[in-house]
Coordinates of C-alpha atoms and ligand atoms in Angstrom, one line a residue:
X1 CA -68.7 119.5 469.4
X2 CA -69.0 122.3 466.6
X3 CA -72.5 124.4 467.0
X4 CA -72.9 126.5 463.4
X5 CA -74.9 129.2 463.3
X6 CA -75.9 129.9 459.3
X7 CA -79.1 131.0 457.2
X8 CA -80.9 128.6 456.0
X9 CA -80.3 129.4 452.1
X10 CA -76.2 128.1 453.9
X11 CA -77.8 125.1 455.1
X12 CA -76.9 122.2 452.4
X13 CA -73.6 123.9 451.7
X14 CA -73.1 123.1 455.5
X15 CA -74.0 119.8 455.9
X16 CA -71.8 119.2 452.9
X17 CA -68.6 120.9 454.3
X18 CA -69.2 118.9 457.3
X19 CA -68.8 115.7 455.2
X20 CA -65.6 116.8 453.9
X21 CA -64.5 117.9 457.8
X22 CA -65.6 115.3 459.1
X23 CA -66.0 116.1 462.7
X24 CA -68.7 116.4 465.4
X25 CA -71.3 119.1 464.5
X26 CA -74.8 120.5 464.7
X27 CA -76.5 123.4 463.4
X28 CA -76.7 125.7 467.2
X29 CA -79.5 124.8 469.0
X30 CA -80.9 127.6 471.7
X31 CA -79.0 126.5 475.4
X32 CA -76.7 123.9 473.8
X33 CA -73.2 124.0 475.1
X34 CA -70.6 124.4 472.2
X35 CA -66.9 124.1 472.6
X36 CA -66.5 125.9 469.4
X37 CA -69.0 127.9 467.3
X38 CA -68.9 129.4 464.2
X39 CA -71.2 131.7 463.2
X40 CA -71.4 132.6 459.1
X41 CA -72.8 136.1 458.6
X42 CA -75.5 135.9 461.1
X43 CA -76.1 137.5 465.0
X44 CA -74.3 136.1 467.6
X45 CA -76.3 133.9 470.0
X46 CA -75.3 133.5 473.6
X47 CA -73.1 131.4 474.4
X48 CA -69.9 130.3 476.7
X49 CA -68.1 128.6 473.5
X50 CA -64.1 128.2 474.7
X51 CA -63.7 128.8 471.0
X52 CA -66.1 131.3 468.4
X53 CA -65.8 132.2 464.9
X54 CA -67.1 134.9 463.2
X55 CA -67.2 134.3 459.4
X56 CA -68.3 137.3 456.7
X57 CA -67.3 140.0 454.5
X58 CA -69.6 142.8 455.9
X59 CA -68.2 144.7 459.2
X60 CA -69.3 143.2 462.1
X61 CA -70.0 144.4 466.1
X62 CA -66.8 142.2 466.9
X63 CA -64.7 145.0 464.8
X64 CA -67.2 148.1 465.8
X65 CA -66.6 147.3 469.1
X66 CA -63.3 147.5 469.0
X67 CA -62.4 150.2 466.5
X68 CA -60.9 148.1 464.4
X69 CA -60.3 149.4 460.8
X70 CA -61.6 147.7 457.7
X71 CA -61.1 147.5 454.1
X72 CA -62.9 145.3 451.3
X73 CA -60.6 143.6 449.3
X74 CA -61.4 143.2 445.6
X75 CA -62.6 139.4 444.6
X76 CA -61.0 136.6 443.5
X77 CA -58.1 137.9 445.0
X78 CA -55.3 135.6 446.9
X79 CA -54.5 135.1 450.4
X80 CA -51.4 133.3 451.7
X81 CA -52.0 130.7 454.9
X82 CA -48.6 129.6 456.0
X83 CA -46.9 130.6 453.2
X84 CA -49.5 128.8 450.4
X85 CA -51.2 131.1 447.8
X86 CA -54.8 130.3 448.6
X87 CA -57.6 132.4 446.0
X88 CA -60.7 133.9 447.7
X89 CA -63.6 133.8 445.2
X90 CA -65.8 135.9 446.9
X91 CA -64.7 139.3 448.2
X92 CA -62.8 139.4 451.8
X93 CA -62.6 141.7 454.5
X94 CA -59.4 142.7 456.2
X95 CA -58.4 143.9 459.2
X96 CA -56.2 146.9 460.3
X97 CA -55.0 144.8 463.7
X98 CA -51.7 143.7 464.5
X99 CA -51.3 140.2 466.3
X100 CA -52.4 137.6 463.7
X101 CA -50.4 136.6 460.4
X102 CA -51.8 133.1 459.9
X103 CA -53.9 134.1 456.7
X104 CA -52.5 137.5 455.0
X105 CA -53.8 139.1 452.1
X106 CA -51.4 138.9 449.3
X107 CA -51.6 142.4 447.7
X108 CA -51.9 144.7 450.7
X109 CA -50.4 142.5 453.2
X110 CA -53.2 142.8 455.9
X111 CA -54.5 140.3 457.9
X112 CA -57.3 138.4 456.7
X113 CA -58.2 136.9 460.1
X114 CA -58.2 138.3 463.4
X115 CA -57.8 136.4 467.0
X116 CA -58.7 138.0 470.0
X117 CA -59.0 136.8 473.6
X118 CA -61.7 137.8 475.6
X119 CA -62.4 136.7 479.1
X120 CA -62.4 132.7 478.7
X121 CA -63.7 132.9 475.0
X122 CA -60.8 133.0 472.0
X123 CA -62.9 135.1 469.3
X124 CA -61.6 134.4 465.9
X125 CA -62.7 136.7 463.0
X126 CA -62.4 136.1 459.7
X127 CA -62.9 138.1 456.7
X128 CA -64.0 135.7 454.4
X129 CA -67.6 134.1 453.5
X130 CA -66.4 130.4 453.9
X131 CA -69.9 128.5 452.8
X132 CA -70.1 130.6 450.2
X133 CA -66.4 129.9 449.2
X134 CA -67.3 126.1 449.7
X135 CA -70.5 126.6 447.4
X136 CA -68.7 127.6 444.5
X137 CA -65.8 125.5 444.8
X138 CA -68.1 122.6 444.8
X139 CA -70.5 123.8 441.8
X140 CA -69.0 126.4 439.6
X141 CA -65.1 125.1 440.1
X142 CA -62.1 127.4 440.1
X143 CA -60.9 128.9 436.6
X144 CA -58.3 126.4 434.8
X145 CA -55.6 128.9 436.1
X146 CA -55.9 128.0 439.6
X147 CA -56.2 124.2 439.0
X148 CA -53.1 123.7 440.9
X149 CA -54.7 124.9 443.9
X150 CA -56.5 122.6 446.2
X151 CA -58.5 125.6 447.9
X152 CA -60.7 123.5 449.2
X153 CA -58.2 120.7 451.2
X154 CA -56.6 124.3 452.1
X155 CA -59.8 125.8 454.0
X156 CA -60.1 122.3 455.8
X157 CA -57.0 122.5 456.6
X158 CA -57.0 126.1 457.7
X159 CA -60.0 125.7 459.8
X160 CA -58.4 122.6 461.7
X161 CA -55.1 124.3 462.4
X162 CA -57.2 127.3 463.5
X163 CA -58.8 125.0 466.2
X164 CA -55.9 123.1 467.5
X165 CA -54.4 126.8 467.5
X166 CA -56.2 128.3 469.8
X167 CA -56.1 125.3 472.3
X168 CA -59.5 123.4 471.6
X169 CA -58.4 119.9 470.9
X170 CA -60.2 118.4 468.0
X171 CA -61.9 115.1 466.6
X172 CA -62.0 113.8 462.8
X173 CA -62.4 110.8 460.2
X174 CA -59.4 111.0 457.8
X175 CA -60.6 111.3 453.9
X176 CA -57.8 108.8 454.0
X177 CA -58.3 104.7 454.7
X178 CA -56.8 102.7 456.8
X179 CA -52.6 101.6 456.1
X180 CA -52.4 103.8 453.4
X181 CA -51.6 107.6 453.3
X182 CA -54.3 108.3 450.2
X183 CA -56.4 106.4 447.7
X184 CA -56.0 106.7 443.6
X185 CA -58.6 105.9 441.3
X186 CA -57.0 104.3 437.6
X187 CA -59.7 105.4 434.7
X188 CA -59.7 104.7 431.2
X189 CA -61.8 106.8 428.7
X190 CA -62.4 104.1 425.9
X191 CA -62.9 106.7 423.3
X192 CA -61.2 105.2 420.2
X193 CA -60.8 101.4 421.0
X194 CA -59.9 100.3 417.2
X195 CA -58.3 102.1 414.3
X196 CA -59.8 100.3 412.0
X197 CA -63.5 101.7 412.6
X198 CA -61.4 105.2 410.9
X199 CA -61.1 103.9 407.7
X200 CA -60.4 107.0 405.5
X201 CA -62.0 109.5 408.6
X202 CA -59.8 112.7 410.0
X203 CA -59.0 110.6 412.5
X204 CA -57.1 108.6 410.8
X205 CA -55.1 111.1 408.8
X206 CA -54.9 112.7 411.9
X207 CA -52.9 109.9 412.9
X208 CA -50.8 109.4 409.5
X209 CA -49.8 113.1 409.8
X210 CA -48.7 112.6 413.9
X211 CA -47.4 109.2 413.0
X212 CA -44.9 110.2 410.7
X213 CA -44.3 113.7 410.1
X214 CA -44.8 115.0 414.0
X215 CA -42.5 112.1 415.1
X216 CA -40.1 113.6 413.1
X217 CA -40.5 117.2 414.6
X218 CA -40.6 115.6 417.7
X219 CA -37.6 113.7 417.4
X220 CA -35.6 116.7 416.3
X221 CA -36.8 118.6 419.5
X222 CA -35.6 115.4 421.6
X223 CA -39.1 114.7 422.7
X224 CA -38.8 111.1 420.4
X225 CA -36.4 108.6 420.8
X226 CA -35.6 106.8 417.2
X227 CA -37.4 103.7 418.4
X228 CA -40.6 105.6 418.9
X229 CA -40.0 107.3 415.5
X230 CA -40.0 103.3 414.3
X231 CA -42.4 102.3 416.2
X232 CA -45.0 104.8 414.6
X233 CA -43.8 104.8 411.0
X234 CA -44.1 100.3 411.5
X235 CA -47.8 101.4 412.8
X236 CA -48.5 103.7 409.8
X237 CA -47.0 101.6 407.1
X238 CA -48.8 98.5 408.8
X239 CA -52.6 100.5 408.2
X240 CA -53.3 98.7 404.9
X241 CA -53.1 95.2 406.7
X242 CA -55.1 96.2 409.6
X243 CA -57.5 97.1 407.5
X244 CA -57.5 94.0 405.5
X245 CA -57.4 92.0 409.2
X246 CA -54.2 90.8 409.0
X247 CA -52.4 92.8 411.1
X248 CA -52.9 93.3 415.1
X249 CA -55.1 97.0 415.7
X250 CA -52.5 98.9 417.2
X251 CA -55.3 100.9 419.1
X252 CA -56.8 98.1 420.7
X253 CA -54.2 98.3 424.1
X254 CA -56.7 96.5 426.7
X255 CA -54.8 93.7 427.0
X256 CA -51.4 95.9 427.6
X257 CA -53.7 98.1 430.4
X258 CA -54.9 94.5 432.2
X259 CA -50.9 93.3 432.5
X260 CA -49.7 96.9 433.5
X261 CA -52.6 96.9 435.9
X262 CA -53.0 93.3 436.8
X263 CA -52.4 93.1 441.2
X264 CA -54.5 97.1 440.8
X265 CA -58.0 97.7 440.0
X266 CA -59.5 100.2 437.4
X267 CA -62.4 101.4 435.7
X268 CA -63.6 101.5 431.9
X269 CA -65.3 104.3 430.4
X270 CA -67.4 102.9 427.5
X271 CA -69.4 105.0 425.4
X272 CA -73.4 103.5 424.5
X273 CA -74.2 104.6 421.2
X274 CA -72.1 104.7 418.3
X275 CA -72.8 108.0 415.8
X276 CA -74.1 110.3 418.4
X277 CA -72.5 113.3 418.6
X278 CA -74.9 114.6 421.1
X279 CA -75.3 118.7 422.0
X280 CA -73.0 120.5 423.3
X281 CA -73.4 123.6 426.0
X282 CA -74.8 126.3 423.1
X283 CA -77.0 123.7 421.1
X284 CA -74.9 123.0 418.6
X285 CA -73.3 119.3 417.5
X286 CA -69.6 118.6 417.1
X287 CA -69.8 115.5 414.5
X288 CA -66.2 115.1 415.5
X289 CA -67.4 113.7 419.0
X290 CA -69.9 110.7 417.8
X291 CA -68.2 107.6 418.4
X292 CA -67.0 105.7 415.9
X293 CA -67.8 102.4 417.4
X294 CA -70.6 100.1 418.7
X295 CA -70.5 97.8 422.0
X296 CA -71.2 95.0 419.9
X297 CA -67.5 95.6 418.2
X298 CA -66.1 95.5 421.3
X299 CA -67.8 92.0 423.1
X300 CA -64.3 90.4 423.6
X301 CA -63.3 93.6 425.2
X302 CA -66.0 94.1 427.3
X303 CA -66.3 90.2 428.4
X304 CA -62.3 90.4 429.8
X305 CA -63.3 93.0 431.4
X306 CA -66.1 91.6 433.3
X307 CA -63.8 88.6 434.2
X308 CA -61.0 90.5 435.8
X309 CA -61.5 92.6 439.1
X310 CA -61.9 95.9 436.7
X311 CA -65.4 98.3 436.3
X312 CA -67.3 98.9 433.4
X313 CA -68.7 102.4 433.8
X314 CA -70.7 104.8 431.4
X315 CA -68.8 107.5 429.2
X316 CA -71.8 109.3 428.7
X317 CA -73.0 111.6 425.7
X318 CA -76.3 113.4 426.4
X319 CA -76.8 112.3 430.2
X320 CA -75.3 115.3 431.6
X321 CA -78.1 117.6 430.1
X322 CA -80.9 115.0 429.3
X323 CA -82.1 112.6 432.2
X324 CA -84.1 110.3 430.0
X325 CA -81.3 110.1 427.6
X326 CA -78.7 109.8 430.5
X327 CA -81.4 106.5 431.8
X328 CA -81.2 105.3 428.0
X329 CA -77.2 105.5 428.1
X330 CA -77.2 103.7 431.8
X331 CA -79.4 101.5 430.9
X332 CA -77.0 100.0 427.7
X333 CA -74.0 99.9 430.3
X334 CA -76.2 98.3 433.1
X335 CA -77.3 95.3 430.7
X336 CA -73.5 94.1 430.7
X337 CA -72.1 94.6 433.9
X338 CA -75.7 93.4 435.1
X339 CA -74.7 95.6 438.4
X340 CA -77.1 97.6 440.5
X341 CA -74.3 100.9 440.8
X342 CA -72.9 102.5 437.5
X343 CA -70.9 105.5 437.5
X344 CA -70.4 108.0 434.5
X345 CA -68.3 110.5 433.1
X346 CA -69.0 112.7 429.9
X347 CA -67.5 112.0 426.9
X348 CA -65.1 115.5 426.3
X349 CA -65.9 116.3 429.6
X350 CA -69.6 118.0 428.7
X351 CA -71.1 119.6 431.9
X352 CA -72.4 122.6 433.3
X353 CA -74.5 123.7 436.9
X354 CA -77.4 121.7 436.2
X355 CA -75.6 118.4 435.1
X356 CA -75.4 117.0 438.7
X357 CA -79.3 117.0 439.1
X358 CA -79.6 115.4 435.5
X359 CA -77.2 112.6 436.3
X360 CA -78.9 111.9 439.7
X361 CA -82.1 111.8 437.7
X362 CA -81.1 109.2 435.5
X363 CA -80.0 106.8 438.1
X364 CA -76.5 106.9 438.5
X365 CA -74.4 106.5 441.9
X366 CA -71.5 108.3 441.0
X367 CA -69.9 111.3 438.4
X368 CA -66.3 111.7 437.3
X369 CA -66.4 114.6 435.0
X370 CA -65.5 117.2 436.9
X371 CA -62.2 118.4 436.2
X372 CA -60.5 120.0 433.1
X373 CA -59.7 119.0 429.6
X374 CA -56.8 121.8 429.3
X375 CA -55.1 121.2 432.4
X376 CA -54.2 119.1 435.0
X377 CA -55.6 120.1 438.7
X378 CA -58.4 120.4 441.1
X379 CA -61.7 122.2 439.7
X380 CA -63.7 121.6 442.5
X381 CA -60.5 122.4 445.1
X382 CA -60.4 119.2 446.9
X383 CA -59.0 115.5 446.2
X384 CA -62.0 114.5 448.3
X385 CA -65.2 113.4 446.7
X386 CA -68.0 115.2 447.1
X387 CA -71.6 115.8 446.8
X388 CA -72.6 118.7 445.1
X389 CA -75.1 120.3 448.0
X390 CA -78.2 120.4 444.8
X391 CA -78.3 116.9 444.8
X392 CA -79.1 114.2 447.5
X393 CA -77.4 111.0 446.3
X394 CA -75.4 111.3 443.3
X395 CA -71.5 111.6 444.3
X396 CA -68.6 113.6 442.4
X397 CA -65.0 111.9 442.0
X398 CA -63.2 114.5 440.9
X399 CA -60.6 114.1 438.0
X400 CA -57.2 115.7 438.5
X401 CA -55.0 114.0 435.6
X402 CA -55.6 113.1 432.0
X403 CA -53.0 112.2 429.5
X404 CA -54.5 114.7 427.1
X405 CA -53.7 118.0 428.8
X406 CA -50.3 116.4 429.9
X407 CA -49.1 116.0 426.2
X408 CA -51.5 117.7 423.3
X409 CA -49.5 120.8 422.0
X410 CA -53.0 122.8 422.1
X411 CA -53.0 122.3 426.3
X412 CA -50.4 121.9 428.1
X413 CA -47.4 120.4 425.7
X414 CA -45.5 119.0 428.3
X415 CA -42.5 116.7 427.9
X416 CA -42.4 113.4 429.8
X417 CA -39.8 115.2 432.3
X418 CA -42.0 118.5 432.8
X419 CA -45.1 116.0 432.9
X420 CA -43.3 114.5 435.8
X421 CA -42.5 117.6 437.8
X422 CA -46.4 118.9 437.1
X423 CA -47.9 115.9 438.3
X424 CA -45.3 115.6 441.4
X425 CA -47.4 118.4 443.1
X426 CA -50.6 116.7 443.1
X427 CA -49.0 113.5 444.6
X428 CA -47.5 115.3 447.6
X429 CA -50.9 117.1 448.1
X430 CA -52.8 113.5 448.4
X431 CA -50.2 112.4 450.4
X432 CA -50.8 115.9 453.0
X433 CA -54.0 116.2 452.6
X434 CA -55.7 112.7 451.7
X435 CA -58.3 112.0 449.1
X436 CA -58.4 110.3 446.1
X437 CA -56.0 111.4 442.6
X438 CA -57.7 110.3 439.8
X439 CA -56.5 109.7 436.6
X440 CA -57.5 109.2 433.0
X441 CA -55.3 107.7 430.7
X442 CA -57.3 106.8 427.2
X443 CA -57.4 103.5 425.9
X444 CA -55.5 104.1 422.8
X445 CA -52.8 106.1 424.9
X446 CA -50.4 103.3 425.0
X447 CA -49.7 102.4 421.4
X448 CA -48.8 104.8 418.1
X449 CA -48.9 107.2 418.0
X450 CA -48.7 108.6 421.8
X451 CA -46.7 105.6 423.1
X452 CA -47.4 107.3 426.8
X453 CA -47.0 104.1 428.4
X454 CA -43.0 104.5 429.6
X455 CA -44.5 107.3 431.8
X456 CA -48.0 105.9 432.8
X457 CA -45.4 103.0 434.0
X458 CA -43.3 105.2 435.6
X459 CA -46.2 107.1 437.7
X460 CA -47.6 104.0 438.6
X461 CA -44.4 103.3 439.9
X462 CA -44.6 106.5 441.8
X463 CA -47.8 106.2 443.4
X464 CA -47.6 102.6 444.6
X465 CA -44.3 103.6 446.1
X466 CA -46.0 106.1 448.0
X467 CA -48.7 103.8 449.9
X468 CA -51.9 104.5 447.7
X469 CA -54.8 102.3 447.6
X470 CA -55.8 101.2 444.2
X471 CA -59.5 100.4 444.1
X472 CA -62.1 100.7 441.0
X473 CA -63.8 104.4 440.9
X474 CA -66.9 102.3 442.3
X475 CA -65.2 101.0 445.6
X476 CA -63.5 104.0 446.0
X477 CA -67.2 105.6 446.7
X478 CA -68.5 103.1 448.4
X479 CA -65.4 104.4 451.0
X480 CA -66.2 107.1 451.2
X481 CA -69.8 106.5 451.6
X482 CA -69.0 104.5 454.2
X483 CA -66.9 107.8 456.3
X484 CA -70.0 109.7 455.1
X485 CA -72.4 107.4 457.5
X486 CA -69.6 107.8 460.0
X487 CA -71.4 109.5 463.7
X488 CA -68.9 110.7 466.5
X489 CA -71.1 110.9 469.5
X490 CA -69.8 111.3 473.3
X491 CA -66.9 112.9 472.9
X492 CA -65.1 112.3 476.9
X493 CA -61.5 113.9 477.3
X494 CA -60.4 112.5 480.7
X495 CA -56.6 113.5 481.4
X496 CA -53.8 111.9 478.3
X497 CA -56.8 110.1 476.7
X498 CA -60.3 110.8 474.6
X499 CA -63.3 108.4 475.0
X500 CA -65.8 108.6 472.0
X501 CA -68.3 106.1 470.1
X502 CA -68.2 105.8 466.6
X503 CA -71.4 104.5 464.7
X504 CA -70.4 103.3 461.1
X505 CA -72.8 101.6 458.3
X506 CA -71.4 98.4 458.0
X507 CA -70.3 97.8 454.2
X508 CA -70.1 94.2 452.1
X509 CA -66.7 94.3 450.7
X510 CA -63.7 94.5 452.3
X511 CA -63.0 98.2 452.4
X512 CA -60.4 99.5 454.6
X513 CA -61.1 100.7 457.7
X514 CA -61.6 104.6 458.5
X515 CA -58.7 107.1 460.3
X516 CA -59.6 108.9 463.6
X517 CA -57.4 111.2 464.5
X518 CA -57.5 113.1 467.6
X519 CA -55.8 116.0 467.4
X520 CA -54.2 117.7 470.8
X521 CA -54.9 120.9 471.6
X522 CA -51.9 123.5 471.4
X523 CA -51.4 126.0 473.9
X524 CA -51.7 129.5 472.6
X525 CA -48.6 130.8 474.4
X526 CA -46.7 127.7 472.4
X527 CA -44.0 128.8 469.9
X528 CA -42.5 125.5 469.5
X529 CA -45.0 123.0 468.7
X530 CA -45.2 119.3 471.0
X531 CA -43.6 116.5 470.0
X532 CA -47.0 114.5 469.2
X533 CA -49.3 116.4 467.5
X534 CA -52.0 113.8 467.5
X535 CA -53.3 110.3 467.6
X536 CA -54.9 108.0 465.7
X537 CA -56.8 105.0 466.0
X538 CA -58.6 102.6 462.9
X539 CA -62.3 101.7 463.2
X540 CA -64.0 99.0 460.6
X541 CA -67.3 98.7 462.4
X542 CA -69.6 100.9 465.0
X543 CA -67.5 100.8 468.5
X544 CA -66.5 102.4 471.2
X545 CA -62.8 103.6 471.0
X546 CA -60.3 104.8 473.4
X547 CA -57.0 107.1 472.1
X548 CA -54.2 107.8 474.3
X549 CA -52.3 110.8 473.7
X550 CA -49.9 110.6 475.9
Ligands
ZN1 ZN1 -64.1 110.6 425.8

């Protein structure tokens, strides 16, 4: 058992970390044995923990005591844990100590943690505020230029190898299910689901000018094969008949996304109100972002939706900064899929600190904006979802991919190749680490003039290849609800094998079961690590459980 010792103001950020570490903790209670405390810029209590951390960036008695020399690194600054660029938001403390290299400060190459033995206790210091760290991971997100870092999975990660370092064995629910290695959640914005509500609009010049003259340029660069240079010049020439309703709307791709995705789940995006630009962070409106259609022009869409196993969600306009108008946009959505649970995500990705607390006001379970338009990555650090620590209900899945930033020459310009090799470190990441990847591919992103649909294809491939679970953004939540109401009580280590009892809410559908691994405890003196490094066993329902480790 974990006892923390934090100020109160830490408090939610805690009890949040704890749900993404998901192990056996309690804040320190007075006379409580602890096998491991940590203690986050606050006095150390008494205690006989085998294992104690000291968290903070202000010098503490444990380096007074023993003359250790201290200097204050700048912040956002990087560290490197095992040979992995890792950025420190806040500032960081470091150490003028020999003995520990498992987190070193990039520029000055000092240690950014310090072990020491004393008596029975292993005193770990580290230089580094990590609720704080957590707390703006999980509501300011990292700057686009360190999207491709999952900071967060990495302080989980560092923590746990930390523990299992210094010889306490440890205890925790995988953010992965059952008989697969990580989950991934397949989202489609609906944004612009005909071209034929862009009669004579920028849009559709837009289109005209991509269709035929960027096909060119992109042919000539050898991003365009000359079927793709047909295939859009056939769509272009073909806009007078689509018009006129004699030819098929080349934008309308649903029944393409519901064969590509037929034995997989996913979830639908669909915007409420048609001509509502809504406001943007500084008050002003971008006419450019009012839809340009109305649910009623999209019925036959919306009703093969509801009769395959895919989710209708809500692509929201003014809900992230307006409750009543987020319970207004909910509402619209809720009256087709008739379900109790809607999700959103804002339409160009409109959010900011307070847009959690809005969203949660106006009813819905879950959020998928957070994540970047430019770039493809991990704003909030973690492939986990999340609850930002404001809010009491309302739960992030964060976004890492969208076909927009992949291929727009304004973002990242990519070429199906590059796309491939940017992408590839996300996937190994969920396959490490666990989580969910989520990606947005638009509706219209399958036919002229993107034609992304050889490499949506392809990454499916991938990532089916790989052992993810597929479900809809909604029963990927409910998951990890369920690990959230996941208790550990009783841990018993008796000899090769660990007793504990695990109390789970039981769910309705058929989710996977949840991961507990028990990690063994390395000896400090071990250079070469053992064979088995853990054990796991799979729990569906409140039980008692027994894992061998031998
Ligand atoms: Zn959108």
């Amino acid at each position: 058992m974990i006892g923390v010792v934090a100020n109160e103001a830490e408090h939610r950020v805690v009890v949040e970390f704890f749900e993404l570490f998901k192990t056996p903790w309690e804040f320190h209670r007075p006379g409580t044995h602890y096998d491991i405390l940590i203690c986050s810029n606050s006095m150390v209590p008494e205690n006989n923990a085998r294992l104690l951390f000291l968290y903070g960036t202000q010098r503490q008695a444990f380096e007074e005591c023993r003359s250790i020399r201290t200097i204050s690194a700048s912040r956002h600054d990087f560290v490197s844990f095992r040979g992995e660029r890792m950025p420190i938001y806040g500032s960081c403390l470091l150490f003028n100590s020999p003995g520990n290299e498992v987190l070193i400060h990039e520029r000055t190459k000092s240690a950014a943690v310090v072990s020491v033995a004393s008596g029975d206790q292993m005193v770990v210091r580290v230089g580094f505020d990590l609720f704080e760290e957590v707390r703006y991971l999980l509501t300011q997100g990292q700057p686009a230029e360190f999207a491709s870092i999952p900071t967060l999975d990495l302080h989980l990660s560092l923590l746990c190898e930390l523990i299992v370092s210094c010889g306490v064995p440890l205890v925790e629910i995988l953010p992965t299910p059952a008989e697969h290695h990580f989950i991934v959640c397949l989202t489609h914005d609906i944004d612009h689901p005909r071209v034929r509500n862009h009669k004579c609009d920028r849009t559709m010049f837009g289109f005209l000018y991509r269709a035929m003259a960027g096909s060119i340029i992109n042919f000539c660069r050898g991003r365009r094969s000359l079927r793709q240079v047909a295939l859009n010049w056939k769509a272009a020439l073909s806009l007078p008949l689509v018009f006129a309703g004699l030819a098929k709307d080349f934008w309308n791709q649903l029944d393409r996304y519901l064969e590509l995705e037929s034995d997989l789940a996913s979830t639908f995006f669909v915007i409420p109100t048609k001509g509502d630009a809504g406001v943007d962070s500084h008050g002003r409106t971008r006419t450019k972002r009012a839809s340009r259609y109305a649910l009623a022009d999209i019925t036959d869409d919306l009703n093969k939706l509801l009769s395959t196993n895919c989710e209708i969600a809500v692509h929201g306009i003014d809900a992230w900064r307006d409750s009543a108008k987020g319970r207004e946009e909910r509402r619209r959505i809720q009256e087709i899929t008739g379900t109790a649970d809607i999700g959103v995500r804002m339409h160009w990705l409109y959010f900011n600190s307070q847009a959690s607390l809005s969203l949660e006001k106006a009813g819905f379970s879950y959020d998928s904006t957070v994540g970047y338009n430019e770039t493809i990555g991990y704003r909030a650090g973690t492939a986990q979802v999340f609850k930002n620590p404001d809010v009491d209900h309302l739960l992030e899945l964060p976004l890492h991919i969208m076909d927009t930033a992949l291929f727009y020459p304004s973002y990242m310009n990519l070429s199906d190749e590059q796309a491939g090799a940017a992408i590839l470190p996300l996937i190994e990441n969920a396959t490490r680490f666990g989580g969910v990847l989520t990606i947005n591919w638009h509706d219209r992103s399958l036919g002229p003039e993107r034609l992304w649909a050889d490499f949506y294809l392809g990454l499916i491939d991938e990532l089916k290849s790989r052992g993810a679970w597929f479900p809809t953004a909604s029963e990927a939540i409910s998951w990890f609800r369920k690990r959230r109401s996941a208790v550990i009580e009783g841990v018993i280590h008796e000899g090769d094998s660990v007793r504990m009892k695990i109390s789970v809410d039981e769910d309705e559908g058929n989710l996977p079961g949840l991961r507990v691994r028990v990690h063994k405890a390395r000896s400090t003196n071990d250079r070469i690590r053992p064979r088995r490094e853990y054990a796991e066993v799979t729990v569906n329902r409140s039980s008692e459980i027994n894992v061998s480790l031998s």
